[in-house]
Amino acid sequence: MHKEVLEMFQPQQNQKFLDLTFGAGGHTRKLLSSARNITVYTLDRDPLAYELAIQLASETTNGQVVPLLGKFSDLPQLLSNPETCNFFDGILVDCGCSSMQFDTRERGFSLSKNGPLDMRMDQNRLENQPSAKDILANIDEDSLSRVLKVYGEEKQAKKIARAIIEARYLFKSLQTTHELAQLIESTCGLSTRTDKLQRPSHVATKTFQALRILVNDELNELEFAVRYAHRTLKIGGKLVTITFHSLEDRIVKEHLHGFDYSAKSEEIYKNYGRQLDPLLPLADMERKWESINKHVLVPSDEEVNGNPRSRSAKLRAAIKIR
């Protein structure tokens, strides 16, 4: 949704942007070419994406690209200069996995490509971060069921969790994406599912989503990113978010409408993610944002035809008003 992002930002000469996350750099490149002397700080937790950002930085002049390696919650350390408060003219939060990650079977994100059950966006960068395989080898049945229900919105969460735990004790720990997908197929059958856009959906899709969110603490990271965006945007600065499922969109929507989502998120996710960083104050009921687009934006038919993965994308944009 490059066109829509630029329409929301309307970049001007000498402005500064923060791109979360860089991925293959498509949004950053569009921002750089949209006006003179644009500076883009790029963040990605994936070392491969970080290397691509470094390469792009070497192709630009005057420090127009500032690559950063880390998670959203690492931003206070990566941008520790006090001047970064009220610093950016625009911040883009592009959620979820990149196509590079989905298309690389060794990363373990895609159930259609057989690979190790990894799902770590950081790869091996963080020494103690468990992979999906590690989690499935150690988690108890009740916790796994709750993860699948909360993070995957999976209606058969208990049934799938029981099958995974039984397989672990009766046979062996699950090692690959196809082993997990086949186990869920044998447990739930091959009945055709459709997603909220009425697209055919594999019976294991929601389980894969839930595990990926858990491994990468995605919802707590998104919660942090939106609150950090408010802290570092100038008054009148713009926040643009692109989400890909209802859990992400709900967090963004409630923040932009002034709800205190933090208490709810800690209650729901406290057993599976870290506590939110106390450095940032909790949101209150005071409206801090004014929406730019009255209704959520979705990709055009042309974009969906060229990039089917974009079909579930939702774009929201808002201006910081206080």
Tab-separated table of C-alpha atoms in Angstrom:
chain	number	residue	atom	x	y	z
A	1	MET	CA	0.000	0.000	0.000
A	2	HIS	CA	2.815	2.378	-0.919
A	3	LYS	CA	0.511	4.842	-2.655
A	4	GLU	CA	-1.880	5.074	0.285
A	5	VAL	CA	0.977	5.513	2.772
A	6	LEU	CA	2.367	8.469	0.812
A	7	GLU	CA	-1.105	9.997	0.512
A	8	MET	CA	-1.465	9.868	4.294
A	9	PHE	CA	1.999	11.279	5.038
A	10	GLN	CA	2.199	13.849	2.212
A	11	PRO	CA	5.979	14.124	2.786
A	12	GLN	CA	7.612	17.546	2.704
A	13	GLN	CA	11.224	18.611	2.216
A	14	ASN	CA	13.580	17.939	5.168
A	15	GLN	CA	11.093	15.838	7.121
A	16	LYS	CA	12.118	12.874	9.287
A	17	PHE	CA	10.343	9.513	9.318
A	18	LEU	CA	10.585	6.254	11.244
A	19	ASP	CA	9.864	3.061	9.287
A	20	LEU	CA	8.740	0.147	11.483
A	21	THR	CA	9.596	-2.315	10.023
A	22	PHE	CA	12.015	-2.001	7.120
A	23	GLY	CA	11.551	-5.448	5.530
A	24	ALA	CA	12.794	-5.193	1.953
A	25	GLY	CA	12.691	-1.396	2.121
A	26	GLY	CA	9.784	-0.646	-0.198
A	27	HIS	CA	8.181	2.041	1.964
A	28	THR	CA	11.520	3.667	2.797
A	29	ARG	CA	12.426	3.962	-0.875
A	30	LYS	CA	9.077	5.569	-1.681
A	31	LEU	CA	9.519	8.085	1.137
A	32	LEU	CA	13.045	8.974	0.009
A	33	SER	CA	11.864	9.671	-3.528
A	34	SER	CA	8.798	11.674	-2.469
A	35	ALA	CA	10.556	14.918	-1.460
A	36	ARG	CA	14.026	16.428	-1.121
A	37	ASN	CA	16.266	15.727	1.872
A	38	ILE	CA	13.953	13.196	3.492
A	39	THR	CA	15.553	11.248	6.360
A	40	VAL	CA	14.235	7.794	7.259
A	41	TYR	CA	15.197	5.904	10.400
A	42	THR	CA	14.595	2.230	9.644
A	43	LEU	CA	14.058	-0.476	12.244
A	44	ASP	CA	13.898	-4.228	11.787
A	45	ARG	CA	14.557	-7.097	14.169
A	46	ASP	CA	15.582	-9.391	11.300
A	47	PRO	CA	19.359	-9.287	10.666
A	48	LEU	CA	18.801	-9.901	6.943
A	49	ALA	CA	16.517	-6.871	6.650
A	50	TYR	CA	19.024	-4.837	8.658
A	51	GLU	CA	21.747	-5.727	6.143
A	52	LEU	CA	19.467	-4.555	3.330
A	53	ALA	CA	18.925	-1.272	5.179
A	54	ILE	CA	22.685	-0.814	5.558
A	55	GLN	CA	23.076	-1.402	1.827
A	56	LEU	CA	20.414	1.203	1.052
A	57	ALA	CA	22.088	3.650	3.439
A	58	SER	CA	25.338	3.246	1.504
A	59	GLU	CA	23.513	4.207	-1.692
A	60	THR	CA	22.126	7.459	-0.268
A	61	THR	CA	23.816	10.682	0.800
A	62	ASN	CA	23.910	12.871	3.905
A	63	GLY	CA	22.727	10.144	6.254
A	64	GLN	CA	19.263	9.966	4.716
A	65	VAL	CA	18.847	6.351	5.871
A	66	VAL	CA	19.644	5.459	9.483
A	67	PRO	CA	19.464	1.652	9.931
A	68	LEU	CA	18.523	0.278	13.363
A	69	LEU	CA	18.534	-3.377	14.434
A	70	GLY	CA	16.075	-4.411	17.117
A	71	LYS	CA	12.488	-4.870	18.243
A	72	PHE	CA	9.983	-2.079	18.776
A	73	SER	CA	10.672	-2.285	22.510
A	74	ASP	CA	14.384	-1.660	21.852
A	75	LEU	CA	13.697	1.802	20.433
A	76	PRO	CA	14.286	3.742	23.687
A	77	GLN	CA	17.812	2.303	23.801
A	78	LEU	CA	18.466	2.634	20.067
A	79	LEU	CA	17.216	6.234	20.026
A	80	SER	CA	18.301	7.294	23.499
A	81	ASN	CA	18.969	10.941	22.632
A	82	PRO	CA	16.462	13.124	24.549
A	83	GLU	CA	15.942	15.092	21.341
A	84	THR	CA	14.022	12.148	19.879
A	85	CYS	CA	10.975	13.228	21.906
A	86	ASN	CA	8.690	15.109	19.497
A	87	PHE	CA	11.261	14.372	16.795
A	88	PHE	CA	9.558	12.616	13.877
A	89	ASP	CA	7.185	14.046	11.295
A	90	GLY	CA	5.804	10.617	10.476
A	91	ILE	CA	5.974	7.048	11.767
A	92	LEU	CA	4.919	3.979	9.809
A	93	VAL	CA	4.105	0.761	11.680
A	94	ASP	CA	3.879	-2.118	9.204
A	95	CYS	CA	2.933	-5.215	11.196
A	96	GLY	CA	3.504	-8.915	10.705
A	97	CYS	CA	6.010	-10.896	8.690
A	98	SER	CA	7.659	-9.813	5.488
A	99	SER	CA	7.349	-11.740	2.246
A	100	MET	CA	11.062	-12.535	2.560
A	101	GLN	CA	10.377	-14.352	5.811
A	102	PHE	CA	7.358	-16.247	4.494
A	103	ASP	CA	9.156	-17.259	1.304
A	104	THR	CA	12.218	-18.696	3.055
A	105	ARG	CA	11.336	-22.212	4.189
A	106	GLU	CA	14.228	-22.330	6.664
A	107	ARG	CA	12.525	-19.595	8.692
A	108	GLY	CA	9.517	-21.820	9.422
A	109	PHE	CA	6.791	-19.196	8.984
A	110	SER	CA	4.875	-20.783	6.116
A	111	LEU	CA	2.954	-24.032	6.490
A	112	SER	CA	3.090	-24.508	2.705
A	113	LYS	CA	6.903	-24.757	2.735
A	114	ASN	CA	8.445	-27.547	4.776
A	115	GLY	CA	11.100	-26.267	7.118
A	116	PRO	CA	12.154	-26.258	10.765
A	117	LEU	CA	9.618	-24.977	13.303
A	118	ASP	CA	11.507	-21.775	13.988
A	119	MET	CA	9.356	-18.630	13.431
A	120	ARG	CA	11.856	-16.287	15.115
A	121	MET	CA	11.931	-12.946	13.327
A	122	ASP	CA	15.280	-12.277	15.015
A	123	GLN	CA	16.774	-15.542	13.688
A	124	ASN	CA	19.678	-16.440	16.019
A	125	ARG	CA	20.350	-12.852	17.099
A	126	LEU	CA	18.904	-13.291	20.602
A	127	GLU	CA	20.653	-16.058	22.497
A	128	ASN	CA	17.790	-17.174	24.739
A	129	GLN	CA	14.779	-16.657	22.467
A	130	PRO	CA	12.865	-19.953	22.086
A	131	SER	CA	11.722	-21.118	18.677
A	132	ALA	CA	8.275	-22.541	17.960
A	133	LYS	CA	9.792	-26.020	18.258
A	134	ASP	CA	11.175	-25.196	21.708
A	135	ILE	CA	7.813	-23.901	22.885
A	136	LEU	CA	5.883	-26.918	21.621
A	137	ALA	CA	8.381	-29.216	23.332
A	138	ASN	CA	7.853	-27.612	26.746
A	139	ILE	CA	4.496	-25.836	27.038
A	140	ASP	CA	1.678	-27.471	29.020
A	141	GLU	CA	-1.679	-28.284	27.464
A	142	ASP	CA	-3.748	-25.586	29.190
A	143	SER	CA	-1.294	-22.831	28.292
A	144	LEU	CA	-1.061	-24.015	24.689
A	145	SER	CA	-4.837	-24.115	24.400
A	146	ARG	CA	-5.052	-20.550	25.682
A	147	VAL	CA	-2.352	-19.380	23.264
A	148	LEU	CA	-4.225	-20.887	20.314
A	149	LYS	CA	-7.518	-19.398	21.469
A	150	VAL	CA	-6.224	-15.892	22.252
A	151	TYR	CA	-3.562	-15.424	19.580
A	152	GLY	CA	-5.077	-17.579	16.845
A	153	GLU	CA	-8.774	-17.166	17.629
A	154	GLU	CA	-8.874	-20.918	17.027
A	155	LYS	CA	-12.251	-22.511	17.856
A	156	GLN	CA	-10.722	-25.983	18.212
A	157	ALA	CA	-7.883	-24.793	20.440
A	158	LYS	CA	-8.375	-27.440	23.143
A	159	LYS	CA	-8.550	-30.271	20.632
A	160	ILE	CA	-5.404	-29.154	18.807
A	161	ALA	CA	-3.490	-28.522	22.035
A	162	ARG	CA	-4.340	-31.990	23.328
A	163	ALA	CA	-3.194	-33.596	20.063
A	164	ILE	CA	0.131	-31.744	20.153
A	165	ILE	CA	0.825	-32.736	23.761
A	166	GLU	CA	-0.166	-36.363	23.125
A	167	ALA	CA	2.077	-36.502	20.071
A	168	ARG	CA	4.931	-35.167	22.165
A	169	TYR	CA	4.600	-37.928	24.742
A	170	LEU	CA	3.591	-40.803	22.476
A	171	PHE	CA	5.918	-40.210	19.568
A	172	LYS	CA	8.386	-37.343	19.470
A	173	SER	CA	8.570	-33.584	19.583
A	174	LEU	CA	7.465	-31.828	16.424
A	175	GLN	CA	10.378	-30.682	14.281
A	176	THR	CA	9.022	-29.278	11.013
A	177	THR	CA	6.198	-27.146	9.679
A	178	HIS	CA	4.749	-30.044	7.692
A	179	GLU	CA	4.750	-32.323	10.743
A	180	LEU	CA	2.711	-29.757	12.662
A	181	ALA	CA	0.368	-29.069	9.741
A	182	GLN	CA	-0.217	-32.782	9.150
A	183	LEU	CA	-0.920	-33.393	12.835
A	184	ILE	CA	-3.557	-30.648	12.834
A	185	GLU	CA	-5.045	-32.023	9.606
A	186	SER	CA	-5.378	-35.477	11.166
A	187	THR	CA	-6.905	-33.941	14.299
A	188	CYS	CA	-9.390	-31.545	12.714
A	189	GLY	CA	-9.895	-33.163	9.333
A	190	LEU	CA	-9.542	-31.566	5.930
A	191	SER	CA	-12.824	-29.683	6.037
A	192	THR	CA	-12.566	-26.482	4.028
A	193	ARG	CA	-12.190	-23.325	6.064
A	194	THR	CA	-12.456	-19.764	4.894
A	195	ASP	CA	-10.990	-16.662	6.456
A	196	LYS	CA	-12.861	-13.417	7.115
A	197	LEU	CA	-12.405	-12.473	3.462
A	198	GLN	CA	-13.944	-15.806	2.412
A	199	ARG	CA	-10.626	-17.094	1.076
A	200	PRO	CA	-9.786	-20.800	1.409
A	201	SER	CA	-7.726	-21.298	4.549
A	202	HIS	CA	-5.708	-24.291	5.729
A	203	VAL	CA	-6.930	-25.833	8.962
A	204	ALA	CA	-3.524	-25.126	10.575
A	205	THR	CA	-3.340	-21.447	9.611
A	206	LYS	CA	-4.603	-20.087	12.922
A	207	THR	CA	-2.272	-22.331	14.907
A	208	PHE	CA	0.700	-21.058	12.911
A	209	GLN	CA	-0.431	-17.474	13.492
A	210	ALA	CA	-0.767	-18.048	17.228
A	211	LEU	CA	2.676	-19.624	17.554
A	212	ARG	CA	4.319	-16.878	15.508
A	213	ILE	CA	2.726	-14.179	17.666
A	214	LEU	CA	3.849	-15.975	20.821
A	215	VAL	CA	7.418	-16.589	19.648
A	216	ASN	CA	7.895	-12.936	18.689
A	217	ASP	CA	5.689	-11.324	21.368
A	218	GLU	CA	4.058	-9.437	18.514
A	219	LEU	CA	1.053	-7.920	20.260
A	220	ASN	CA	3.006	-6.515	23.187
A	221	GLU	CA	5.559	-5.185	20.713
A	222	LEU	CA	2.805	-3.483	18.702
A	223	GLU	CA	1.303	-2.050	21.883
A	224	PHE	CA	4.711	-0.590	22.698
A	225	ALA	CA	5.226	0.781	19.186
A	226	VAL	CA	1.987	2.771	19.152
A	227	ARG	CA	2.690	4.334	22.537
A	228	TYR	CA	6.295	5.063	21.554
A	229	ALA	CA	5.049	6.688	18.352
A	230	HIS	CA	3.000	9.140	20.391
A	231	ARG	CA	6.035	10.005	22.484
A	232	THR	CA	8.350	10.676	19.535
A	233	LEU	CA	6.047	12.292	16.975
A	234	LYS	CA	5.860	16.064	16.756
A	235	ILE	CA	2.524	17.712	17.424
A	236	GLY	CA	0.876	17.453	14.025
A	237	GLY	CA	3.017	14.435	13.172
A	238	LYS	CA	1.340	11.472	11.517
A	239	LEU	CA	1.098	7.818	12.481
A	240	VAL	CA	0.260	5.320	9.736
A	241	THR	CA	-0.327	1.666	10.603
A	242	ILE	CA	-0.824	-1.384	8.402
A	243	THR	CA	-2.253	-4.414	10.195
A	244	PHE	CA	-3.044	-7.881	8.892
A	245	HIS	CA	-5.438	-9.463	11.378
A	246	SER	CA	-8.073	-8.393	13.872
A	247	LEU	CA	-5.856	-8.639	16.969
A	248	GLU	CA	-3.399	-6.106	15.559
A	249	ASP	CA	-6.110	-3.828	14.216
A	250	ARG	CA	-7.958	-3.841	17.541
A	251	ILE	CA	-4.885	-2.593	19.416
A	252	VAL	CA	-4.308	0.243	16.947
A	253	LYS	CA	-7.972	1.226	16.741
A	254	GLU	CA	-8.447	1.425	20.489
A	255	HIS	CA	-5.287	3.488	20.944
A	256	LEU	CA	-6.328	5.958	18.270
A	257	HIS	CA	-9.766	6.276	19.853
A	258	GLY	CA	-8.268	7.042	23.252
A	259	PHE	CA	-8.966	3.804	25.101
A	260	ASP	CA	-6.581	2.483	27.736
A	261	TYR	CA	-5.670	-0.778	26.058
A	262	SER	CA	-2.642	-1.461	28.250
A	263	ALA	CA	-4.549	-2.885	31.223
A	264	LYS	CA	-6.499	-5.225	28.964
A	265	SER	CA	-3.441	-6.389	27.043
A	266	GLU	CA	-1.472	-7.138	30.200
A	267	GLU	CA	-4.394	-9.146	31.569
A	268	ILE	CA	-4.804	-11.180	28.390
A	269	TYR	CA	-1.178	-11.661	27.433
A	270	LYS	CA	0.638	-11.544	30.773
A	271	ASN	CA	1.404	-15.276	30.790
A	272	TYR	CA	2.891	-15.228	27.317
A	273	GLY	CA	4.640	-11.886	26.845
A	274	ARG	CA	6.779	-9.494	28.820
A	275	GLN	CA	5.330	-6.697	30.891
A	276	LEU	CA	5.225	-3.397	29.051
A	277	ASP	CA	8.154	-1.067	29.623
A	278	PRO	CA	7.354	1.367	32.473
A	279	LEU	CA	9.389	4.037	30.675
A	280	LEU	CA	6.280	4.975	28.709
A	281	PRO	CA	3.191	6.234	30.562
A	282	LEU	CA	-0.005	4.257	30.207
A	283	ALA	CA	-2.568	5.664	27.827
A	284	ASP	CA	-5.502	7.484	29.369
A	285	MET	CA	-8.965	8.325	28.124
A	286	GLU	CA	-7.911	11.704	26.730
A	287	ARG	CA	-7.969	11.792	22.950
A	288	LYS	CA	-4.439	12.226	21.653
A	289	TRP	CA	-5.065	11.434	17.994
A	290	GLU	CA	-7.270	12.727	15.209
A	291	SER	CA	-7.990	10.227	12.457
A	292	ILE	CA	-7.006	11.211	8.925
A	293	ASN	CA	-9.078	8.589	7.139
A	294	LYS	CA	-12.649	8.257	8.369
A	295	HIS	CA	-12.805	4.607	7.356
A	296	VAL	CA	-10.081	1.988	7.334
A	297	LEU	CA	-8.326	1.692	3.958
A	298	VAL	CA	-7.786	-1.625	2.191
A	299	PRO	CA	-5.628	-2.489	-0.832
A	300	SER	CA	-6.903	-1.835	-4.326
A	301	ASP	CA	-7.905	-4.738	-6.559
A	302	GLU	CA	-4.830	-4.017	-8.659
A	303	GLU	CA	-2.514	-4.385	-5.669
A	304	VAL	CA	-4.240	-7.550	-4.479
A	305	ASN	CA	-3.830	-9.088	-7.929
A	306	GLY	CA	-0.125	-8.287	-7.858
A	307	ASN	CA	0.391	-9.222	-4.203
A	308	PRO	CA	-2.284	-11.609	-2.870
A	309	ARG	CA	-0.820	-11.457	0.657
A	310	SER	CA	-1.926	-7.832	0.893
A	311	ARG	CA	-5.613	-8.795	0.790
A	312	SER	CA	-6.051	-8.714	4.552
A	313	ALA	CA	-4.174	-5.427	5.064
A	314	LYS	CA	-5.907	-2.541	6.838
A	315	LEU	CA	-4.446	0.946	6.897
A	316	ARG	CA	-5.244	3.494	9.588
A	317	ALA	CA	-3.733	6.961	9.876
A	318	ALA	CA	-3.923	9.657	12.531
A	319	ILE	CA	-2.413	13.006	13.503
A	320	LYS	CA	-0.952	13.607	16.956
A	321	ILE	CA	-2.978	16.460	18.438
A	322	ARG	CA	-1.596	16.558	21.989
